[in-house]
Amino acid sequence: MKHLAGDKQKLITALSVLLSLGFVITSFASYFVSKETIRQSIIRDELPLTADNIYSEIQKDLVRPTFISSMMASDTFLRDWVIAGEKDVGQITKYLDEIKKRYDTFASFYVSEQTHNYYYPQGILKQISTEDAHDVWYYRVRAMKQPYEISVDTDQSNRDALTIFINYHVYDYAEKFLGVAGIGLTVDAVRKLIDSYQERYNRIVYFVDLKGDVALYSNHQTSPGDNIRRIAGLRAQADTILKNQSGSYQDKRDGRVHLLNVRFSPELDWYLFVEKMEDEALAEIKRTLYMNLALCGLVTLVVLTLTNITINRYQRRLEEMATTDKLTGLANRQACELFADQAVKLARRNQEPLSAILIDIDHFKQVNDRYGHLAGDAVIKHLAETIQGCLRESDFLCRWGGEEYLLLMKGCDLNRAQIIAEHIRTTVKETPIDHAGQSIPITVSLGVAEHRDEESNTLMFGRADQALYRAKESGRDRVCTAD
């Protein structure tokens, strides 16, 4: 039995290890495959698509002011008014005020090359000068070859509020430089636009100029750095990013992997950076991994529980088959010997009497010959039931073999055992069996022996067998005790 229990434990342990390893290996293999697939999908498809969508939003939200400035620069009214000598200031201020209201801009302006007047919706703000540090922007724009620039500067007409200006060249019909016109948007307004992009697409969005300086970022985001050449992780790739103008990259900053897509906006002369944290992208499959592991653990527990129940059931069945007589349902000789070993040890330890009765059916061969083997089986089964009706709960009855039974009685001395044996004999004799419409009378012979100190159960059974032999030799249907 101990060997079976040890084998069962080994089987359960091996099965537990195999199932756990199988589930864990499968779950992690699936996780790593999914992780790489998702990473590649983000780099190849998701981020570029997001960048395209944000770029489309930029064209609508940021490039639109550029078109407004371009329209102002080519507006015939503005050019004609300048060419005519800038005589009626009310006309230009009304024009600038209309631009500001119609397109909901923060500022609108025109700076004349001829008079150096700075016009805005309330009139003439000032006259620009090379000696005024606030006016450096004008001379820079006048000297550049590009038709316009986007710059971040303070707006003197609005209490020096930090403003994004779109500064556009204005030429007459002969391509003579007349001045600079344009509009302004507050940096905060543009950052709110970036906030909306980030919230809508769940990405980090910021703009980088041609020099690599971080030009604009969200209100809800700390600056990634002043220049991408000084940002850890991006430092090594900065020149490549600025040279290629667009592409997908990944870097590691602050212990986190950043997946990055860069797209150049020619209208703004800025690079659009769209980032996504890898751990955020993988959060869902990590949750799936944890759920899979929990589910695997549950499945393993259920499988092991069912396996344990099944093994225990089959083990009990095997033990019953190995220790139970199929015909009578009594313990067989093997089980009886195991029980007897324990009973003898207990009797010695407690110094209590222990008796054995060996019972044999008289003339059983004649029963088989006269009534058939089925009747013989019925007699054996009937006798087991009859004997059990005469016993105490603590008594142990087994089929010893063939037509023999062995009864072990704890706490029972020889005299008491002899009385019980006589009771069994008379009860069996008075209880014939009915089989197939026939009444079959049976008698039994019994040999009784009491355990002696230091005597093995084998010797005790031998003395009971000798007493049984004397009972048979004396004419059967009687009880004899061992010497």
Tab-separated table of C-alpha atoms in Angstrom:
chain	number	residue	atom	x	y	z
A	1	MET	CA	0.000	0.000	0.000
A	2	LYS	CA	2.858	2.363	0.864
A	3	HIS	CA	4.419	1.556	-2.503
A	4	LEU	CA	1.165	2.463	-4.271
A	5	ALA	CA	0.873	5.697	-2.291
A	6	GLY	CA	4.475	6.608	-3.173
A	7	ASP	CA	3.874	5.893	-6.852
A	8	LYS	CA	0.705	7.980	-6.771
A	9	GLN	CA	2.558	10.921	-5.215
A	10	LYS	CA	5.301	10.660	-7.828
A	11	LEU	CA	2.707	10.565	-10.613
A	12	ILE	CA	0.845	13.611	-9.245
A	13	THR	CA	4.113	15.523	-8.834
A	14	ALA	CA	5.311	14.632	-12.340
A	15	LEU	CA	1.946	15.531	-13.845
A	16	SER	CA	1.892	18.802	-11.905
A	17	VAL	CA	5.372	19.726	-13.137
A	18	LEU	CA	4.605	18.752	-16.747
A	19	LEU	CA	1.299	20.639	-16.836
A	20	SER	CA	2.761	23.721	-15.157
A	21	LEU	CA	5.817	23.773	-17.411
A	22	GLY	CA	3.681	23.170	-20.487
A	23	PHE	CA	1.246	25.956	-19.647
A	24	VAL	CA	3.978	28.409	-18.583
A	25	ILE	CA	6.156	27.729	-21.642
A	26	THR	CA	3.146	28.004	-23.969
A	27	SER	CA	1.928	31.211	-22.302
A	28	PHE	CA	5.335	32.915	-22.370
A	29	ALA	CA	6.046	31.740	-25.924
A	30	SER	CA	2.707	33.190	-26.998
A	31	TYR	CA	3.478	36.390	-25.063
A	32	PHE	CA	6.884	36.933	-26.665
A	33	VAL	CA	5.573	36.156	-30.158
A	34	SER	CA	2.649	38.537	-29.614
A	35	LYS	CA	4.983	41.140	-28.118
A	36	GLU	CA	7.256	41.128	-31.168
A	37	THR	CA	4.284	41.101	-33.546
A	38	ILE	CA	2.695	44.067	-31.776
A	39	ARG	CA	5.992	45.963	-31.669
A	40	GLN	CA	6.531	45.488	-35.397
A	41	SER	CA	2.905	46.368	-36.095
A	42	ILE	CA	3.288	49.595	-34.108
A	43	ILE	CA	6.545	50.521	-35.848
A	44	ARG	CA	5.457	49.591	-39.383
A	45	ASP	CA	1.775	50.442	-39.373
A	46	GLU	CA	0.263	52.012	-36.281
A	47	LEU	CA	2.649	54.906	-35.621
A	48	PRO	CA	3.009	55.906	-39.299
A	49	LEU	CA	-0.772	55.849	-39.660
A	50	THR	CA	-1.166	57.903	-36.500
A	51	ALA	CA	1.445	60.363	-37.748
A	52	ASP	CA	-0.462	60.661	-41.036
A	53	ASN	CA	-3.703	61.324	-39.169
A	54	ILE	CA	-2.074	63.925	-36.923
A	55	TYR	CA	-0.424	65.503	-39.944
A	56	SER	CA	-3.860	65.805	-41.526
A	57	GLU	CA	-5.063	67.472	-38.332
A	58	ILE	CA	-2.066	69.817	-38.473
A	59	GLN	CA	-2.906	70.791	-42.018
A	60	LYS	CA	-6.345	71.723	-40.804
A	61	ASP	CA	-5.326	73.369	-37.515
A	62	LEU	CA	-1.780	74.745	-38.005
A	63	VAL	CA	-1.245	74.966	-41.740
A	64	ARG	CA	-4.476	76.900	-42.083
A	65	PRO	CA	-2.895	80.006	-40.487
A	66	THR	CA	-0.066	79.699	-43.016
A	67	PHE	CA	-2.600	79.823	-45.816
A	68	ILE	CA	-4.215	82.857	-44.202
A	69	SER	CA	-0.864	84.652	-44.096
A	70	SER	CA	-0.239	83.652	-47.708
A	71	MET	CA	-3.615	85.047	-48.682
A	72	MET	CA	-2.819	88.326	-46.947
A	73	ALA	CA	0.539	88.569	-48.741
A	74	SER	CA	-1.122	88.184	-52.119
A	75	ASP	CA	-4.209	90.262	-51.314
A	76	THR	CA	-4.635	93.017	-53.934
A	77	PHE	CA	-6.144	95.393	-51.378
A	78	LEU	CA	-3.082	95.204	-49.158
A	79	ARG	CA	-0.631	95.604	-52.018
A	80	ASP	CA	-2.612	98.424	-53.647
A	81	TRP	CA	-2.925	100.248	-50.324
A	82	VAL	CA	0.856	100.029	-49.775
A	83	ILE	CA	1.675	101.039	-53.359
A	84	ALA	CA	-0.739	104.018	-53.024
A	85	GLY	CA	1.396	105.354	-50.185
A	86	GLU	CA	-0.243	103.958	-47.047
A	87	LYS	CA	-2.420	107.091	-46.799
A	88	ASP	CA	-5.489	105.904	-44.906
A	89	VAL	CA	-4.409	104.030	-41.718
A	90	GLY	CA	-8.067	103.317	-40.935
A	91	GLN	CA	-8.328	101.103	-44.002
A	92	ILE	CA	-5.415	98.838	-43.025
A	93	THR	CA	-6.455	98.587	-39.387
A	94	LYS	CA	-9.989	97.712	-40.435
A	95	TYR	CA	-8.559	95.073	-42.813
A	96	LEU	CA	-6.329	93.563	-40.075
A	97	ASP	CA	-9.189	93.608	-37.564
A	98	GLU	CA	-11.409	91.793	-40.063
A	99	ILE	CA	-8.717	89.143	-40.620
A	100	LYS	CA	-8.396	88.638	-36.866
A	101	LYS	CA	-12.134	88.301	-36.289
A	102	ARG	CA	-12.964	86.228	-39.353
A	103	TYR	CA	-10.223	83.652	-38.810
A	104	ASP	CA	-10.187	83.827	-35.006
A	105	THR	CA	-6.469	84.584	-34.742
A	106	PHE	CA	-4.616	85.958	-31.753
A	107	ALA	CA	-2.864	88.677	-33.788
A	108	SER	CA	-2.745	90.114	-37.326
A	109	PHE	CA	-0.176	92.598	-38.597
A	110	TYR	CA	1.605	94.242	-41.471
A	111	VAL	CA	5.107	95.819	-41.318
A	112	SER	CA	5.957	98.230	-44.118
A	113	GLU	CA	9.401	98.227	-45.703
A	114	GLN	CA	8.853	101.771	-46.946
A	115	THR	CA	7.671	103.483	-43.743
A	116	HIS	CA	8.823	100.878	-41.166
A	117	ASN	CA	5.372	101.197	-39.569
A	118	TYR	CA	4.087	98.178	-37.606
A	119	TYR	CA	0.328	98.065	-38.302
A	120	TYR	CA	-2.075	96.047	-36.166
A	121	PRO	CA	-5.911	96.097	-35.695
A	122	GLN	CA	-5.771	99.071	-33.293
A	123	GLY	CA	-3.559	101.238	-35.474
A	124	ILE	CA	0.221	101.776	-35.673
A	125	LEU	CA	2.010	99.892	-32.896
A	126	LYS	CA	5.497	101.292	-33.532
A	127	GLN	CA	8.166	101.911	-36.099
A	128	ILE	CA	10.628	99.072	-36.347
A	129	SER	CA	14.338	99.745	-36.015
A	130	THR	CA	17.546	97.818	-36.364
A	131	GLU	CA	18.456	99.101	-32.925
A	132	ASP	CA	15.428	97.488	-31.222
A	133	ALA	CA	16.057	93.889	-30.145
A	134	HIS	CA	12.325	93.148	-30.542
A	135	ASP	CA	12.584	93.900	-34.258
A	136	VAL	CA	15.368	91.482	-35.145
A	137	TRP	CA	12.768	89.101	-36.509
A	138	TYR	CA	11.767	91.517	-39.275
A	139	TYR	CA	15.272	91.906	-40.687
A	140	ARG	CA	15.765	88.151	-40.484
A	141	VAL	CA	12.560	87.522	-42.451
A	142	ARG	CA	13.383	90.249	-44.968
A	143	ALA	CA	16.749	88.633	-45.681
A	144	MET	CA	15.577	85.040	-46.011
A	145	LYS	CA	14.945	83.414	-49.382
A	146	GLN	CA	11.907	81.440	-48.301
A	147	PRO	CA	8.565	83.221	-48.718
A	148	TYR	CA	7.618	82.719	-45.066
A	149	GLU	CA	8.675	81.448	-41.672
A	150	ILE	CA	6.989	80.161	-38.563
A	151	SER	CA	8.570	81.525	-35.406
A	152	VAL	CA	7.868	81.729	-31.704
A	153	ASP	CA	8.256	85.231	-30.277
A	154	THR	CA	6.663	87.687	-27.858
A	155	ASP	CA	3.817	89.847	-29.176
A	156	GLN	CA	4.286	93.495	-28.171
A	157	SER	CA	0.723	94.255	-29.163
A	158	ASN	CA	-0.569	91.693	-26.635
A	159	ARG	CA	1.504	92.351	-23.492
A	160	ASP	CA	4.447	90.320	-24.788
A	161	ALA	CA	2.415	87.079	-24.817
A	162	LEU	CA	4.410	84.189	-26.256
A	163	THR	CA	3.038	83.778	-29.779
A	164	ILE	CA	3.557	81.627	-32.846
A	165	PHE	CA	3.879	83.991	-35.815
A	166	ILE	CA	3.522	83.138	-39.482
A	167	ASN	CA	5.577	85.859	-41.177
A	168	TYR	CA	5.000	86.149	-44.937
A	169	HIS	CA	6.826	88.252	-47.586
A	170	VAL	CA	4.663	90.801	-49.405
A	171	TYR	CA	5.689	91.811	-52.952
A	172	ASP	CA	4.209	94.238	-55.426
A	173	TYR	CA	3.215	93.213	-58.942
A	174	ALA	CA	6.808	93.672	-60.102
A	175	GLU	CA	8.142	91.412	-57.320
A	176	LYS	CA	9.485	94.345	-55.330
A	177	PHE	CA	9.604	93.677	-51.597
A	178	LEU	CA	6.917	95.707	-49.777
A	179	GLY	CA	7.068	94.290	-46.254
A	180	VAL	CA	5.873	91.417	-44.075
A	181	ALA	CA	2.286	90.439	-43.258
A	182	GLY	CA	0.934	87.640	-41.154
A	183	ILE	CA	-0.999	86.402	-38.179
A	184	GLY	CA	-0.162	85.074	-34.723
A	185	LEU	CA	-1.418	82.181	-32.603
A	186	THR	CA	-0.741	81.817	-28.906
A	187	VAL	CA	1.651	79.018	-27.988
A	188	ASP	CA	-0.904	77.902	-25.432
A	189	ALA	CA	-3.548	77.574	-28.167
A	190	VAL	CA	-1.215	75.426	-30.271
A	191	ARG	CA	-0.300	73.335	-27.256
A	192	LYS	CA	-3.989	72.750	-26.676
A	193	LEU	CA	-4.145	71.417	-30.211
A	194	ILE	CA	-1.288	69.057	-29.369
A	195	ASP	CA	-3.156	68.072	-26.192
A	196	SER	CA	-6.142	67.130	-28.307
A	197	TYR	CA	-3.952	65.039	-30.627
A	198	GLN	CA	-2.414	63.209	-27.696
A	199	GLU	CA	-5.765	62.573	-26.065
A	200	ARG	CA	-7.372	61.445	-29.307
A	201	TYR	CA	-4.586	59.135	-30.428
A	202	ASN	CA	-3.070	58.250	-27.024
A	203	ARG	CA	0.409	59.178	-28.208
A	204	ILE	CA	3.139	61.646	-27.213
A	205	VAL	CA	3.296	64.418	-29.822
A	206	TYR	CA	5.848	67.214	-30.195
A	207	PHE	CA	7.531	69.275	-32.903
A	208	VAL	CA	11.235	69.662	-33.643
A	209	ASP	CA	12.709	72.350	-35.888
A	210	LEU	CA	15.407	71.925	-38.540
A	211	LYS	CA	18.174	72.422	-35.991
A	212	GLY	CA	16.844	69.670	-33.766
A	213	ASP	CA	15.413	72.059	-31.158
A	214	VAL	CA	12.149	70.939	-29.555
A	215	ALA	CA	9.819	73.701	-30.733
A	216	LEU	CA	6.424	72.755	-29.311
A	217	TYR	CA	5.011	70.146	-26.980
A	218	SER	CA	1.851	69.518	-24.969
A	219	ASN	CA	0.729	71.509	-21.926
A	220	HIS	CA	0.349	68.179	-20.103
A	221	GLN	CA	3.817	66.956	-20.986
A	222	THR	CA	7.205	67.882	-19.633
A	223	SER	CA	9.635	68.926	-22.333
A	224	PRO	CA	11.489	65.899	-23.732
A	225	GLY	CA	14.555	68.177	-23.900
A	226	ASP	CA	15.735	71.364	-25.563
A	227	ASN	CA	17.389	69.562	-28.488
A	228	ILE	CA	17.110	65.953	-29.634
A	229	ARG	CA	20.924	65.752	-29.778
A	230	ARG	CA	20.885	66.106	-26.013
A	231	ILE	CA	18.035	63.674	-25.311
A	232	ALA	CA	19.251	60.332	-23.989
A	233	GLY	CA	18.306	57.587	-26.403
A	234	LEU	CA	17.725	59.978	-29.308
A	235	ARG	CA	21.219	61.442	-29.145
A	236	ALA	CA	22.801	58.696	-31.253
A	237	GLN	CA	20.022	58.832	-33.867
A	238	ALA	CA	19.474	62.586	-34.006
A	239	ASP	CA	21.530	63.300	-37.143
A	240	THR	CA	19.962	60.358	-38.976
A	241	ILE	CA	16.460	61.528	-38.025
A	242	LEU	CA	17.100	65.095	-39.202
A	243	LYS	CA	18.744	63.870	-42.392
A	244	ASN	CA	16.128	61.306	-43.417
A	245	GLN	CA	13.240	63.605	-42.448
A	246	SER	CA	10.865	60.647	-41.965
A	247	GLY	CA	11.066	57.120	-40.599
A	248	SER	CA	10.477	54.822	-37.625
A	249	TYR	CA	12.861	54.478	-34.680
A	250	GLN	CA	13.052	53.099	-31.178
A	251	ASP	CA	15.152	54.121	-28.210
A	252	LYS	CA	15.397	53.586	-24.483
A	253	ARG	CA	14.947	56.457	-22.022
A	254	ASP	CA	14.426	56.341	-18.274
A	255	GLY	CA	14.302	52.565	-18.398
A	256	ARG	CA	11.398	52.548	-20.887
A	257	VAL	CA	11.399	51.705	-24.595
A	258	HIS	CA	10.038	54.517	-26.807
A	259	LEU	CA	8.671	53.654	-30.249
A	260	LEU	CA	8.967	56.719	-32.488
A	261	ASN	CA	7.719	57.842	-35.893
A	262	VAL	CA	9.063	61.045	-37.460
A	263	ARG	CA	7.505	62.963	-40.326
A	264	PHE	CA	8.682	66.230	-41.817
A	265	SER	CA	6.114	68.963	-42.437
A	266	PRO	CA	7.364	71.140	-45.331
A	267	GLU	CA	4.613	73.694	-44.684
A	268	LEU	CA	5.840	74.265	-41.131
A	269	ASP	CA	9.505	73.416	-41.647
A	270	TRP	CA	9.187	71.299	-38.529
A	271	TYR	CA	9.466	67.607	-37.795
A	272	LEU	CA	6.449	65.913	-36.278
A	273	PHE	CA	7.498	63.401	-33.592
A	274	VAL	CA	4.886	60.811	-32.559
A	275	GLU	CA	5.902	58.464	-29.726
A	276	LYS	CA	4.357	55.521	-27.958
A	277	MET	CA	5.698	53.720	-24.893
A	278	GLU	CA	6.260	50.052	-25.548
A	279	ASP	CA	5.053	49.015	-22.083
A	280	GLU	CA	1.772	50.880	-22.643
A	281	ALA	CA	1.339	49.157	-25.993
A	282	LEU	CA	2.040	45.791	-24.396
A	283	ALA	CA	-0.118	46.375	-21.320
A	284	GLU	CA	-3.043	44.459	-22.808
A	285	ILE	CA	-1.040	41.374	-23.747
A	286	LYS	CA	0.633	41.493	-20.318
A	287	ARG	CA	-2.819	41.393	-18.766
A	288	THR	CA	-3.628	38.538	-21.142
A	289	LEU	CA	-0.419	36.769	-20.033
A	290	TYR	CA	-1.346	37.129	-16.361
A	291	MET	CA	-4.880	35.930	-17.084
A	292	ASN	CA	-3.499	32.985	-19.055
A	293	LEU	CA	-1.137	32.079	-16.217
A	294	ALA	CA	-3.968	32.333	-13.686
A	295	LEU	CA	-6.215	30.263	-15.954
A	296	CYS	CA	-3.420	27.748	-16.482
A	297	GLY	CA	-2.955	27.514	-12.747
A	298	LEU	CA	-6.676	26.951	-12.297
A	299	VAL	CA	-6.790	24.349	-15.087
A	300	THR	CA	-3.718	22.637	-13.601
A	301	LEU	CA	-5.369	22.582	-10.183
A	302	VAL	CA	-8.612	21.189	-11.623
A	303	VAL	CA	-6.757	18.562	-13.683
A	304	LEU	CA	-4.620	17.522	-10.721
A	305	THR	CA	-7.670	17.398	-8.456
A	306	LEU	CA	-9.615	15.257	-10.941
A	307	THR	CA	-6.535	13.104	-11.528
A	308	ASN	CA	-6.053	12.659	-7.794
A	309	ILE	CA	-9.731	11.766	-7.344
A	310	THR	CA	-9.564	9.296	-10.236
A	311	ILE	CA	-6.317	7.736	-9.023
A	312	ASN	CA	-7.661	7.469	-5.475
A	313	ARG	CA	-10.826	5.869	-6.800
A	314	TYR	CA	-8.911	3.345	-8.877
A	315	GLN	CA	-6.465	2.800	-6.027
A	316	ARG	CA	-9.306	2.052	-3.664
A	317	ARG	CA	-10.808	-0.218	-6.285
A	318	LEU	CA	-7.491	-2.034	-6.714
A	319	GLU	CA	-7.071	-2.282	-2.954
A	320	GLU	CA	-10.585	-3.652	-2.670
A	321	MET	CA	-9.901	-6.129	-5.449
A	322	ALA	CA	-6.644	-7.130	-3.780
A	323	THR	CA	-8.107	-7.457	-0.269
A	324	THR	CA	-11.785	-8.348	-0.820
A	325	ASP	CA	-13.391	-11.680	-1.638
A	326	LYS	CA	-15.574	-11.078	-4.701
A	327	LEU	CA	-18.260	-13.664	-3.806
A	328	THR	CA	-18.910	-12.765	-0.169
A	329	GLY	CA	-17.659	-9.199	0.046
A	330	LEU	CA	-15.551	-10.215	3.037
A	331	ALA	CA	-11.868	-9.508	3.398
A	332	ASN	CA	-9.698	-12.164	1.754
A	333	ARG	CA	-6.817	-14.095	3.265
A	334	GLN	CA	-4.202	-11.456	2.347
A	335	ALA	CA	-6.181	-8.695	4.096
A	336	CYS	CA	-6.782	-10.975	7.058
A	337	GLU	CA	-3.073	-11.616	7.540
A	338	LEU	CA	-2.385	-7.845	7.501
A	339	PHE	CA	-5.184	-7.276	10.013
A	340	ALA	CA	-3.954	-10.146	12.163
A	341	ASP	CA	-0.421	-8.683	12.313
A	342	GLN	CA	-1.818	-5.389	13.599
A	343	ALA	CA	-4.218	-7.155	16.010
A	344	VAL	CA	-1.408	-9.270	17.518
A	345	LYS	CA	0.796	-6.175	18.032
A	346	LEU	CA	-2.108	-4.310	19.640
A	347	ALA	CA	-2.935	-7.261	21.921
A	348	ARG	CA	0.667	-7.431	23.103
A	349	ARG	CA	0.891	-3.690	23.700
A	350	ASN	CA	-2.412	-3.491	25.579
A	351	GLN	CA	-2.056	-6.932	27.204
A	352	GLU	CA	-5.532	-7.867	26.021
A	353	PRO	CA	-6.788	-11.300	24.929
A	354	LEU	CA	-7.156	-12.107	21.232
A	355	SER	CA	-8.886	-15.237	19.876
A	356	ALA	CA	-9.279	-16.794	16.457
A	357	ILE	CA	-12.028	-19.110	15.194
A	358	LEU	CA	-11.513	-21.143	12.034
A	359	ILE	CA	-14.840	-22.202	10.456
A	360	ASP	CA	-15.335	-24.882	7.787
A	361	ILE	CA	-18.529	-26.002	5.984
A	362	ASP	CA	-19.221	-29.675	6.574
A	363	HIS	CA	-19.447	-31.922	3.511
A	364	PHE	CA	-19.295	-28.949	1.130
A	365	LYS	CA	-18.240	-31.174	-1.780
A	366	GLN	CA	-21.519	-33.075	-1.433
A	367	VAL	CA	-23.427	-29.798	-1.649
A	368	ASN	CA	-21.686	-28.966	-4.947
A	369	ASP	CA	-22.198	-32.482	-6.288
A	370	ARG	CA	-25.882	-32.640	-5.317
A	371	TYR	CA	-27.103	-29.096	-5.896
A	372	GLY	CA	-24.503	-27.679	-8.299
A	373	HIS	CA	-21.749	-25.115	-8.063
A	374	LEU	CA	-24.159	-22.192	-8.162
A	375	ALA	CA	-25.820	-23.593	-5.065
A	376	GLY	CA	-22.358	-23.993	-3.522
A	377	ASP	CA	-21.623	-20.305	-4.172
A	378	ALA	CA	-24.989	-19.399	-2.645
A	379	VAL	CA	-24.158	-21.468	0.447
A	380	ILE	CA	-20.778	-19.724	0.856
A	381	LYS	CA	-22.400	-16.290	0.553
A	382	HIS	CA	-25.299	-17.246	2.854
A	383	LEU	CA	-22.951	-18.572	5.494
A	384	ALA	CA	-20.938	-15.314	5.478
A	385	GLU	CA	-24.104	-13.318	6.111
A	386	THR	CA	-25.245	-15.711	8.853
A	387	ILE	CA	-21.913	-15.566	10.699
A	388	GLN	CA	-21.804	-11.757	10.485
A	389	GLY	CA	-25.173	-11.653	12.209
A	390	CYS	CA	-23.621	-13.344	15.228
A	391	LEU	CA	-20.628	-10.961	15.637
A	392	ARG	CA	-19.701	-7.779	17.486
A	393	GLU	CA	-18.666	-4.630	15.608
A	394	SER	CA	-15.060	-5.117	16.653
A	395	ASP	CA	-14.886	-8.703	15.308
A	396	PHE	CA	-13.181	-9.287	11.965
A	397	LEU	CA	-14.422	-12.021	9.580
A	398	CYS	CA	-12.668	-13.041	6.363
A	399	ARG	CA	-12.898	-15.797	3.818
A	400	TRP	CA	-9.812	-17.883	4.542
A	401	GLY	CA	-10.105	-19.982	1.417
A	402	GLY	CA	-12.586	-22.320	-0.337
A	403	GLU	CA	-15.302	-23.098	2.215
A	404	GLU	CA	-13.269	-21.886	5.193
A	405	TYR	CA	-13.719	-18.647	7.192
A	406	LEU	CA	-11.494	-17.078	9.828
A	407	LEU	CA	-12.829	-14.934	12.637
A	408	LEU	CA	-10.565	-12.667	14.762
A	409	MET	CA	-11.973	-11.266	18.014
A	410	LYS	CA	-10.181	-8.525	19.974
A	411	GLY	CA	-10.572	-8.456	23.763
A	412	CYS	CA	-11.989	-11.983	23.710
A	413	ASP	CA	-10.475	-14.855	25.735
A	414	LEU	CA	-10.779	-18.583	24.963
A	415	ASN	CA	-13.936	-19.188	27.015
A	416	ARG	CA	-15.769	-16.247	25.462
A	417	ALA	CA	-14.594	-17.271	21.995
A	418	GLN	CA	-15.874	-20.824	22.568
A	419	ILE	CA	-19.317	-19.478	23.528
A	420	ILE	CA	-19.423	-17.334	20.364
A	421	ALA	CA	-18.298	-20.304	18.251
A	422	GLU	CA	-21.078	-22.439	19.687
A	423	HIS	CA	-23.586	-19.703	18.976
A	424	ILE	CA	-22.404	-19.530	15.345
A	425	ARG	CA	-22.633	-23.334	15.005
A	426	THR	CA	-26.211	-23.555	16.274
A	427	THR	CA	-27.356	-20.495	14.262
A	428	VAL	CA	-25.952	-21.931	11.018
A	429	LYS	CA	-27.544	-25.291	11.675
A	430	GLU	CA	-30.902	-23.702	12.347
A	431	THR	CA	-30.740	-21.475	9.262
A	432	PRO	CA	-30.903	-23.583	6.084
A	433	ILE	CA	-30.492	-21.795	2.738
A	434	ASP	CA	-33.241	-21.574	0.149
A	435	HIS	CA	-31.876	-21.867	-3.375
A	436	ALA	CA	-33.797	-22.400	-6.594
A	437	GLY	CA	-36.821	-23.616	-4.636
A	438	GLN	CA	-34.772	-26.045	-2.560
A	439	SER	CA	-33.877	-25.911	1.128
A	440	ILE	CA	-30.220	-26.809	1.664
A	441	PRO	CA	-29.281	-27.677	5.268
A	442	ILE	CA	-25.705	-26.928	6.266
A	443	THR	CA	-23.537	-27.381	9.350
A	444	VAL	CA	-20.091	-26.104	10.243
A	445	SER	CA	-17.114	-27.276	12.261
A	446	LEU	CA	-15.160	-24.733	14.279
A	447	GLY	CA	-11.671	-24.611	15.826
A	448	VAL	CA	-10.946	-22.010	18.501
A	449	ALA	CA	-7.537	-20.748	19.683
A	450	GLU	CA	-6.456	-17.900	22.002
A	451	HIS	CA	-3.301	-15.950	21.281
A	452	ARG	CA	-0.385	-16.721	23.561
A	453	ASP	CA	2.378	-14.322	24.627
A	454	GLU	CA	5.137	-13.888	22.018
A	455	GLU	CA	3.186	-16.154	19.647
A	456	SER	CA	2.944	-15.145	15.983
A	457	ASN	CA	-0.391	-15.011	14.259
A	458	THR	CA	0.744	-17.922	12.072
A	459	LEU	CA	1.202	-20.190	15.100
A	460	MET	CA	-2.161	-19.103	16.486
A	461	PHE	CA	-3.865	-19.906	13.158
A	462	GLY	CA	-2.043	-23.260	13.123
A	463	ARG	CA	-3.434	-24.198	16.530
A	464	ALA	CA	-6.946	-23.111	15.458
A	465	ASP	CA	-6.563	-25.294	12.355
A	466	GLN	CA	-5.555	-28.295	14.523
A	467	ALA	CA	-8.656	-27.715	16.690
A	468	LEU	CA	-10.799	-27.583	13.523
A	469	TYR	CA	-9.257	-30.854	12.362
A	470	ARG	CA	-10.202	-32.493	15.654
A	471	ALA	CA	-13.771	-31.195	15.303
A	472	LYS	CA	-14.037	-32.811	11.883
A	473	GLU	CA	-12.449	-36.039	13.090
A	474	SER	CA	-14.913	-36.094	15.999
A	475	GLY	CA	-17.900	-36.147	13.660
A	476	ARG	CA	-18.237	-32.535	12.442
A	477	ASP	CA	-20.915	-30.007	13.485
A	478	ARG	CA	-19.056	-29.230	16.647
A	479	VAL	CA	-16.607	-26.786	18.322
A	480	CYS	CA	-13.131	-27.774	19.503
A	481	THR	CA	-10.554	-25.594	21.302
A	482	ALA	CA	-6.815	-25.585	20.817
A	483	ASP	CA	-4.469	-26.873	23.480
